[in-house]
Short mmCIF file of C-alpha atoms in Angstrom, two decimals:
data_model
loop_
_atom_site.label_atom_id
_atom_site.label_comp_id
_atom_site.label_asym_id
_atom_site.label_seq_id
_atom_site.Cartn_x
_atom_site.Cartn_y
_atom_site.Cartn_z
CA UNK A 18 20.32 19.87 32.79
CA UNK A 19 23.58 20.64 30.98
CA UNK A 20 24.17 21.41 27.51
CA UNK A 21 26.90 21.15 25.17
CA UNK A 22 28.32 24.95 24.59
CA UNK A 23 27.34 24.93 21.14
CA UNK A 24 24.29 23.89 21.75
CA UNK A 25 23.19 26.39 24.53
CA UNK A 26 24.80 29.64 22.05
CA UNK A 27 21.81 27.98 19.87
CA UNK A 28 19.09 27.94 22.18
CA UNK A 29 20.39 31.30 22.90
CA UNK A 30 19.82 32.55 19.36
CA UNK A 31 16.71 30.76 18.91
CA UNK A 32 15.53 32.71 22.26
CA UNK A 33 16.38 35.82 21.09
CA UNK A 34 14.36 35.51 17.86
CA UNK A 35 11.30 34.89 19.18
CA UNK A 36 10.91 38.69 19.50
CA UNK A 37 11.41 39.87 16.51
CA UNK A 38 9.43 36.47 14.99
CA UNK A 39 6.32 38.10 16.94
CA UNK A 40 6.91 41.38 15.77
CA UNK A 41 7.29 40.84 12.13
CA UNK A 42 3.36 39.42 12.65
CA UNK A 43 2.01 42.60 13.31
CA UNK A 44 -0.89 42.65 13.81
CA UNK A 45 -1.74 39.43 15.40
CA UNK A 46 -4.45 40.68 17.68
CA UNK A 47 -7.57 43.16 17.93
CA UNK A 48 -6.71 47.02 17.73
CA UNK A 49 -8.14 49.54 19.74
CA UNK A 50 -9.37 53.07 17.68
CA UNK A 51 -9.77 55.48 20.53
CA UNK A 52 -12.69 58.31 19.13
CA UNK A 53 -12.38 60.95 22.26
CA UNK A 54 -16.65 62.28 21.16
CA UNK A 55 -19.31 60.01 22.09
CA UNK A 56 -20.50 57.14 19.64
CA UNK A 57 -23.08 58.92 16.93
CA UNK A 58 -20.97 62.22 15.84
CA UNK A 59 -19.15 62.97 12.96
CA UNK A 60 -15.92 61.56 14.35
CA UNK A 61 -17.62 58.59 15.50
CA UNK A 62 -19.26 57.96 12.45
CA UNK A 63 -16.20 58.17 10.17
CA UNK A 64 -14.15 55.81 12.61
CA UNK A 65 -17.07 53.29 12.30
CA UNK A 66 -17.04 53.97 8.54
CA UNK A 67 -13.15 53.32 7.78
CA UNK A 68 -13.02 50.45 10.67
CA UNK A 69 -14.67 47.93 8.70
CA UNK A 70 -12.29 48.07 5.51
CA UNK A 71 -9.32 48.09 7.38
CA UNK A 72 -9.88 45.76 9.83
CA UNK A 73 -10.21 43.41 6.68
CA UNK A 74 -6.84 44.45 4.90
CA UNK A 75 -5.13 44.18 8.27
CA UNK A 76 -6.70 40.95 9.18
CA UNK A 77 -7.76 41.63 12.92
CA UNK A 78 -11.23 43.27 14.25
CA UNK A 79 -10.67 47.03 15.05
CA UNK A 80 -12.46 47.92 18.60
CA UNK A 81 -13.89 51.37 18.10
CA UNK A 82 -13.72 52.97 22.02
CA UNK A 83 -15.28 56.41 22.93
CA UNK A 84 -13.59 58.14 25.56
CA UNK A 85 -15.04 61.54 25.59
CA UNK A 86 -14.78 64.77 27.27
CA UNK A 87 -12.76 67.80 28.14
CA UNK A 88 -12.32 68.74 24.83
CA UNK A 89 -10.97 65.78 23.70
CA UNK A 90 -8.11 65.50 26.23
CA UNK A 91 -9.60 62.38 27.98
CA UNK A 92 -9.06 60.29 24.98
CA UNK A 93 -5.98 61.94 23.51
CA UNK A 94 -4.30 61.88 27.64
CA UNK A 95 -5.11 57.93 27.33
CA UNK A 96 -3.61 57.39 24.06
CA UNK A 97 -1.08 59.50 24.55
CA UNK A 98 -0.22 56.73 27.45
CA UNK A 99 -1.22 53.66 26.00
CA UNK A 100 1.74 50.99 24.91
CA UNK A 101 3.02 52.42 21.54
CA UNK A 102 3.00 48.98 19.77
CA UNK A 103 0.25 49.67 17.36
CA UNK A 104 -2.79 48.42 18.96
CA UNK A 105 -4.21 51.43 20.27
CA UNK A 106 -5.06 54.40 17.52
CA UNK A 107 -5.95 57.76 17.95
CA UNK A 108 -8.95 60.21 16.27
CA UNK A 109 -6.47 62.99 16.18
CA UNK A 110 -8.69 65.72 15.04
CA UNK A 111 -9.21 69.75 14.77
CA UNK A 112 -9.47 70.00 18.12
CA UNK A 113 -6.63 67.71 19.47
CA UNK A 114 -4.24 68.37 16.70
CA UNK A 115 -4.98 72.31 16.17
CA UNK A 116 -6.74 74.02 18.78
CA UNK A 117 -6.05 72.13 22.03
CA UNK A 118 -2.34 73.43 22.11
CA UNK A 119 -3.52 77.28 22.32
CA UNK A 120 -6.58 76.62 24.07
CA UNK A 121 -4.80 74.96 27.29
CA UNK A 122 -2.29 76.50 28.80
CA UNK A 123 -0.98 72.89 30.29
CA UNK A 124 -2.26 69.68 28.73
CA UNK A 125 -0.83 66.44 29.68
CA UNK A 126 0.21 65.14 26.77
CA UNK A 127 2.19 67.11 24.03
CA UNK A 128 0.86 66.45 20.19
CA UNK A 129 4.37 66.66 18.67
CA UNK A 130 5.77 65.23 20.95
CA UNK A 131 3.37 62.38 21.66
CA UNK A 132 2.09 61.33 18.86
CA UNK A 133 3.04 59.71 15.59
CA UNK A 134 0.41 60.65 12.73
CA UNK A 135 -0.55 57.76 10.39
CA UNK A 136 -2.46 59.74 7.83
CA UNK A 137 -5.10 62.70 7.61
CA UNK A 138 -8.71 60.51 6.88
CA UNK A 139 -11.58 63.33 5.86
CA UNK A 140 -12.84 66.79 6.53
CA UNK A 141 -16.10 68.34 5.97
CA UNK A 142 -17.71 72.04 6.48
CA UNK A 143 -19.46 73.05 9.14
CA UNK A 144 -23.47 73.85 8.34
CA UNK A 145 -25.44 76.60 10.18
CA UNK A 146 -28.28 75.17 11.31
CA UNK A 147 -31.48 76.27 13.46
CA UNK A 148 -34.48 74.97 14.82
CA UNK A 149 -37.21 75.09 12.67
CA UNK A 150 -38.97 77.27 15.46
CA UNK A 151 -36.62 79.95 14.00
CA UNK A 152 -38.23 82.09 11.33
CA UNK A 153 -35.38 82.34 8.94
CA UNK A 154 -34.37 80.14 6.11
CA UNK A 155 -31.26 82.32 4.56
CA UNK A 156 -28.52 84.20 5.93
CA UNK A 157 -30.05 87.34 5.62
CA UNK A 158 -33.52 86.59 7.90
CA UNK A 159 -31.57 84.42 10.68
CA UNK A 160 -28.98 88.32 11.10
CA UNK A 161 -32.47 90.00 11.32
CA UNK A 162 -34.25 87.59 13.82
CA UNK A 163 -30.72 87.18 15.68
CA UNK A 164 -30.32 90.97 16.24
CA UNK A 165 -34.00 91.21 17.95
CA UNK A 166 -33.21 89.21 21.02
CA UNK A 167 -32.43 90.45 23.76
CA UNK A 168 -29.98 88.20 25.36
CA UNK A 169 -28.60 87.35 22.31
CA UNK A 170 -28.84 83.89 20.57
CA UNK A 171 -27.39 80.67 22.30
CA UNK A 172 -25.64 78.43 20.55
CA UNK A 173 -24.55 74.46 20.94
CA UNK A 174 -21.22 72.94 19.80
CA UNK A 175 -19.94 69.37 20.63
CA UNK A 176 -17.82 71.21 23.40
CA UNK A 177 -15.48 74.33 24.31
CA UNK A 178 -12.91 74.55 21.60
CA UNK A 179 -14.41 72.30 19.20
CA UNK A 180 -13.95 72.69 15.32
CA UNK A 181 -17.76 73.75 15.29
CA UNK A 182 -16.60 76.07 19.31
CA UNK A 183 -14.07 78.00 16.65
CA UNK A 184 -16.36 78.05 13.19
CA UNK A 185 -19.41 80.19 15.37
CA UNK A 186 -16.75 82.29 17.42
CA UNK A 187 -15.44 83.53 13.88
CA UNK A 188 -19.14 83.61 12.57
CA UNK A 189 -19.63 85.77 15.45
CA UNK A 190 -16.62 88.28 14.95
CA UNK A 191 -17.75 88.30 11.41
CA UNK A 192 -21.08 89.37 12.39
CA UNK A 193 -21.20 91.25 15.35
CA UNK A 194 -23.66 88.82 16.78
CA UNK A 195 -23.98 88.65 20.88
CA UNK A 196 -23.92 85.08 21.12
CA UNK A 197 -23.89 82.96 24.08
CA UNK A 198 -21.80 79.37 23.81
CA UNK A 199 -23.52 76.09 25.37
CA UNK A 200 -20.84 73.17 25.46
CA UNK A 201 -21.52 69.60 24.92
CA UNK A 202 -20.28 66.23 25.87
CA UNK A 203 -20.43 65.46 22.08
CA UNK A 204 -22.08 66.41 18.53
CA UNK A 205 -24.87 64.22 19.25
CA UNK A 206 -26.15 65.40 22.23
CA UNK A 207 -26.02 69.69 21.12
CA UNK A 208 -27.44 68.18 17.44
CA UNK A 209 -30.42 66.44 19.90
CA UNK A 210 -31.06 69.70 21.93
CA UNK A 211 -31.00 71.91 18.43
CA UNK A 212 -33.75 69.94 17.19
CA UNK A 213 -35.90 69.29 20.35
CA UNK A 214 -35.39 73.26 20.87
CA UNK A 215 -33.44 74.07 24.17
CA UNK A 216 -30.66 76.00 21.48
CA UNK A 217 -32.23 77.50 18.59
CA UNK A 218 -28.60 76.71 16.05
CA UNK A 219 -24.97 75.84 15.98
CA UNK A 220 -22.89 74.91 13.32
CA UNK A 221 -23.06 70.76 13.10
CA UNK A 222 -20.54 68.69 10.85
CA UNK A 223 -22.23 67.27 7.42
CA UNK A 224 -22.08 63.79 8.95
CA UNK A 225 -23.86 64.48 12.07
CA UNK A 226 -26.26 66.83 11.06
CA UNK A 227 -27.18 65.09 7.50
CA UNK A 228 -29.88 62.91 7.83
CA UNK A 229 -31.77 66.01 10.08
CA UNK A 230 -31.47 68.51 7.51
CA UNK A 231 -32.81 65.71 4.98
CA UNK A 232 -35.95 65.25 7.46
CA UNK A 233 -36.40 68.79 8.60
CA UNK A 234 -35.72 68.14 11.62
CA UNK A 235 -33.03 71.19 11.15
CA UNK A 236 -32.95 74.12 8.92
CA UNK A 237 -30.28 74.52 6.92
CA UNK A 238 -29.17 78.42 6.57
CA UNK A 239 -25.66 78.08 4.60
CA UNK A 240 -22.74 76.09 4.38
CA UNK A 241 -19.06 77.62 5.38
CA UNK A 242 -17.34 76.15 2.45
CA UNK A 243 -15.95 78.10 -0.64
CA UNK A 244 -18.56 75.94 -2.85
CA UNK A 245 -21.87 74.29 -2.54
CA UNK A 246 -21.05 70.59 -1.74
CA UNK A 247 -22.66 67.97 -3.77
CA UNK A 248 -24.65 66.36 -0.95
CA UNK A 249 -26.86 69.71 -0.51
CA UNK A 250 -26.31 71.31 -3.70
CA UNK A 251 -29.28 73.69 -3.70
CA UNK A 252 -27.80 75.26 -0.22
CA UNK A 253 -25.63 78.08 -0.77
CA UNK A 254 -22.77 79.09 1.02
CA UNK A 255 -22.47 81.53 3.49
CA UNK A 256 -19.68 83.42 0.90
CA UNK A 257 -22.60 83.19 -1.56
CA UNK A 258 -24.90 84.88 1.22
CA UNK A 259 -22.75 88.05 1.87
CA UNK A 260 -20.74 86.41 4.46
CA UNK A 261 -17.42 86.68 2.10
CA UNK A 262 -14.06 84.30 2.54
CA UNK A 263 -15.92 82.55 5.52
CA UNK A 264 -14.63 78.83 5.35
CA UNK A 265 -14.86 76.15 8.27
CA UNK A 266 -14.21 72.84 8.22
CA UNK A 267 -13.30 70.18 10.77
CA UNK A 268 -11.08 67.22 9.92
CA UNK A 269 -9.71 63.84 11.16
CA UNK A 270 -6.35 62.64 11.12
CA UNK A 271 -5.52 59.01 12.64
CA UNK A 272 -2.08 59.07 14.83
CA UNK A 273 -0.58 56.20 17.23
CA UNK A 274 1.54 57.01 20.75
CA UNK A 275 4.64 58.10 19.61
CA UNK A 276 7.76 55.49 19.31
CA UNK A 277 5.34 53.06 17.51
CA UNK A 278 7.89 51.06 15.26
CA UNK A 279 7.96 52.36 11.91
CA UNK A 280 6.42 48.71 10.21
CA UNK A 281 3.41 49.23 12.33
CA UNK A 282 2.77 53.06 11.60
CA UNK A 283 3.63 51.77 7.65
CA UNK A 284 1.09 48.84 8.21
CA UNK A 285 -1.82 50.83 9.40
CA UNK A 286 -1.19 53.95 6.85
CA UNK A 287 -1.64 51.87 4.02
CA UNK A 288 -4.71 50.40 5.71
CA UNK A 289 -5.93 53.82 5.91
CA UNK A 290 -5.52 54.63 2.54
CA UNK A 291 -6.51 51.23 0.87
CA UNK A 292 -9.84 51.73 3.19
CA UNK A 293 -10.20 55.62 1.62
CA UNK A 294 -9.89 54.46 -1.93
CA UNK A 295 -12.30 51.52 -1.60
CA UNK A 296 -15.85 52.34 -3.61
CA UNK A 297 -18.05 51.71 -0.97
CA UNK A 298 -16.44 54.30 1.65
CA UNK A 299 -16.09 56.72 -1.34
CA UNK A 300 -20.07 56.68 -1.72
CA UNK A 301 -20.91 56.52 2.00
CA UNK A 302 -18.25 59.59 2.57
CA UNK A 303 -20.54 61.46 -0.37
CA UNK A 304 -23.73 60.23 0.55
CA UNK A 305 -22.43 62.57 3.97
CA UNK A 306 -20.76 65.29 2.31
CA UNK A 307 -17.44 63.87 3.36
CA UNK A 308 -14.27 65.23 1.43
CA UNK A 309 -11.76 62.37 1.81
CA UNK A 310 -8.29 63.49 2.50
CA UNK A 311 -5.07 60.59 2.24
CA UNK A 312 -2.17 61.46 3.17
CA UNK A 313 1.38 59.94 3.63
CA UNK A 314 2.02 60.27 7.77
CA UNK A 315 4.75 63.21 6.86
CA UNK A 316 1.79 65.19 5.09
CA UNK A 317 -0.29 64.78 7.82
CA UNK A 318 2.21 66.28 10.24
CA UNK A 319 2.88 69.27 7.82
CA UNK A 320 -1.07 69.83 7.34
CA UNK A 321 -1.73 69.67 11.30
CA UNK A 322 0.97 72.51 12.14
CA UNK A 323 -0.46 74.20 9.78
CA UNK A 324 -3.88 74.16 11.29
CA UNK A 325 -2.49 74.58 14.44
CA UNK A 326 -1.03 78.03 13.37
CA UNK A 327 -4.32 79.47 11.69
CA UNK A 328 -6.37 78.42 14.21
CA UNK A 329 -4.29 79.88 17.54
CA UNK A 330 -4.88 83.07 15.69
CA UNK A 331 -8.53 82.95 15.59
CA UNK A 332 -8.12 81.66 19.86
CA UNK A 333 -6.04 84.20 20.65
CA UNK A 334 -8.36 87.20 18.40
CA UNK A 335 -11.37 85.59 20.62
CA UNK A 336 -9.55 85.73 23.96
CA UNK A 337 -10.52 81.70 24.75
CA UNK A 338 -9.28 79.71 27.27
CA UNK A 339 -9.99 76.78 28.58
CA UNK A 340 -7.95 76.43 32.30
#
């Protein structure tokens, strides 16, 4: 069929449009949130917590999707690869963000480079925590009972190079421990094994470990913050206990593949920070011992090189690699 010139430079136009008509929707379909730990640990938990809110101001469900393993690289490698168009997001935490870059000397994807951060979400302090087996409630008695075995004291983290990996490495150069690490596919699975007894502690995240302190199920023994936190206020912190300056935390960031357009990274950031001012995440991040954290995207990139720096030191002082 033939069309008058003017006519098919309209049709042209119109065709050309379309595009930019679809992208000025965003988002008009689900998003994936990648969470590179299994579903139940700390990460998992705040994804699931924050999902809900947003998914509402953006007006589209929010798929959360656990990829775990190799220290997070599984899930960051796959984001790092996914279609940068704003439907796929990114935990981007401690480990990913901070440690990942000194602990492997080659990781295929590059967290400058490869990422574009949307806005720093929450951080809490690591707890050390035993098995109730354990005859020590303070600081003091778990040194004593620790330096009486033998082969040393095991210890569980959610995996090598973890936020929780780092926090007992520098608990051990702080106290001349012999400790022995036991990696994890996950918070959830070392937090199970602490509390059925194969590990006798390990420094857990206040969201994962929270409702087994409350039971008894674990022991709490200090907290590796520079105060008490509100949630266990009558625990004091490992500073308090003779353990001076010691501070561990681990914190989550949300980022999207890099070359996401700008309206979509602008979108989802003030998602994120709508969702972190609403009431009910402010008392559910308490009720955990949660410190919420927004940030614009730029502070989130200043506050994970940062991290990045301080924590290759502590890598490098503990001679850890993982290739």
């Amino acid at each position: 069929m033939h069309y008058p010139q003017t006519l098919r430079r309209w049709i042209s136009v119109a065709t050309l449009a379309v595009p930019l008509a679809a992208a000025a929707a965003y988002p008009d379909k689900s998003i994936e949130w990648v969470v590179p730990y299994p579903a139940g640990g700390g990460s998992d938990v705040v994804a699931r917590i924050l999902s809900l809110p947003m998914s509402q101001t953006l007006g589209q469900p929010i798929i959360i999707s656990n990829k775990p393993g190799a220290a997070t690289n599984i899930g960051a490698d796959y984001a790092a690869k996914a279609r940068p168009d704003g439907y796929v997001m990114l935990t981007g935490d401690t480990a990913t963000m901070a440690a990942n870059p000194a602990l492997y000397s080659k990781l295929s994807y590059n967290v400058e480079k490869d990422f574009t951060p949307v806005g720093l979400m929450a951080r809490f302090p690591m707890i050390l925590v035993v098995n109730p087996s354990v005859p020590a409630k303070n600081l003091g008695e778990f040194l004593a009972w620790a330096k009486k075995q033998p082969n040393g004291v095991n210890y569980a983290t959610p995996g090598a190079g973890s936020p929780h990996h780092l926090a007992t490495e520098l608990f051990r150069e702080r106290s001349g421990l012999k400790m022995v690490h036991v990696g994890y596919r996950g918070a959830a699975p070392a937090v199970q094994d602490v509390i059925g007894g194969q590990v006798p502690m390990m420094f857990v995240d206040t969201a994962s470990g929270y409702q087994h302190i409350q039971s008894g199920r674990l022991v709490a023994i200090g907290v590796a913050s520079p105060k008490r936190i509100a949630t266990f206020n009558t625990l004091p912190t490992l500073a308090e206990q003779g353990m001076k300056g010691f501070e561990a935390y681990a914190w989550q960031g949300l980022v999207v593949p890099a070359a996401t357009p700008p309206e979509a990274v602008a979108t989802l950031s003030r998602a994120l920070m709508a969702a972190l001012d609403s009431t009910e995440v402010k008392a559910r991040f308490q009720t955990l011992g949660l410190e919420a954290i927004p940030s614009t995207p730029a502070q989130m990139a200043a506050y994970a090189k940062a991290e990045r720096e301080k924590w290759a030191k502590v890598i490098r002082a503990s001679n850890i690699r993982l290739d």
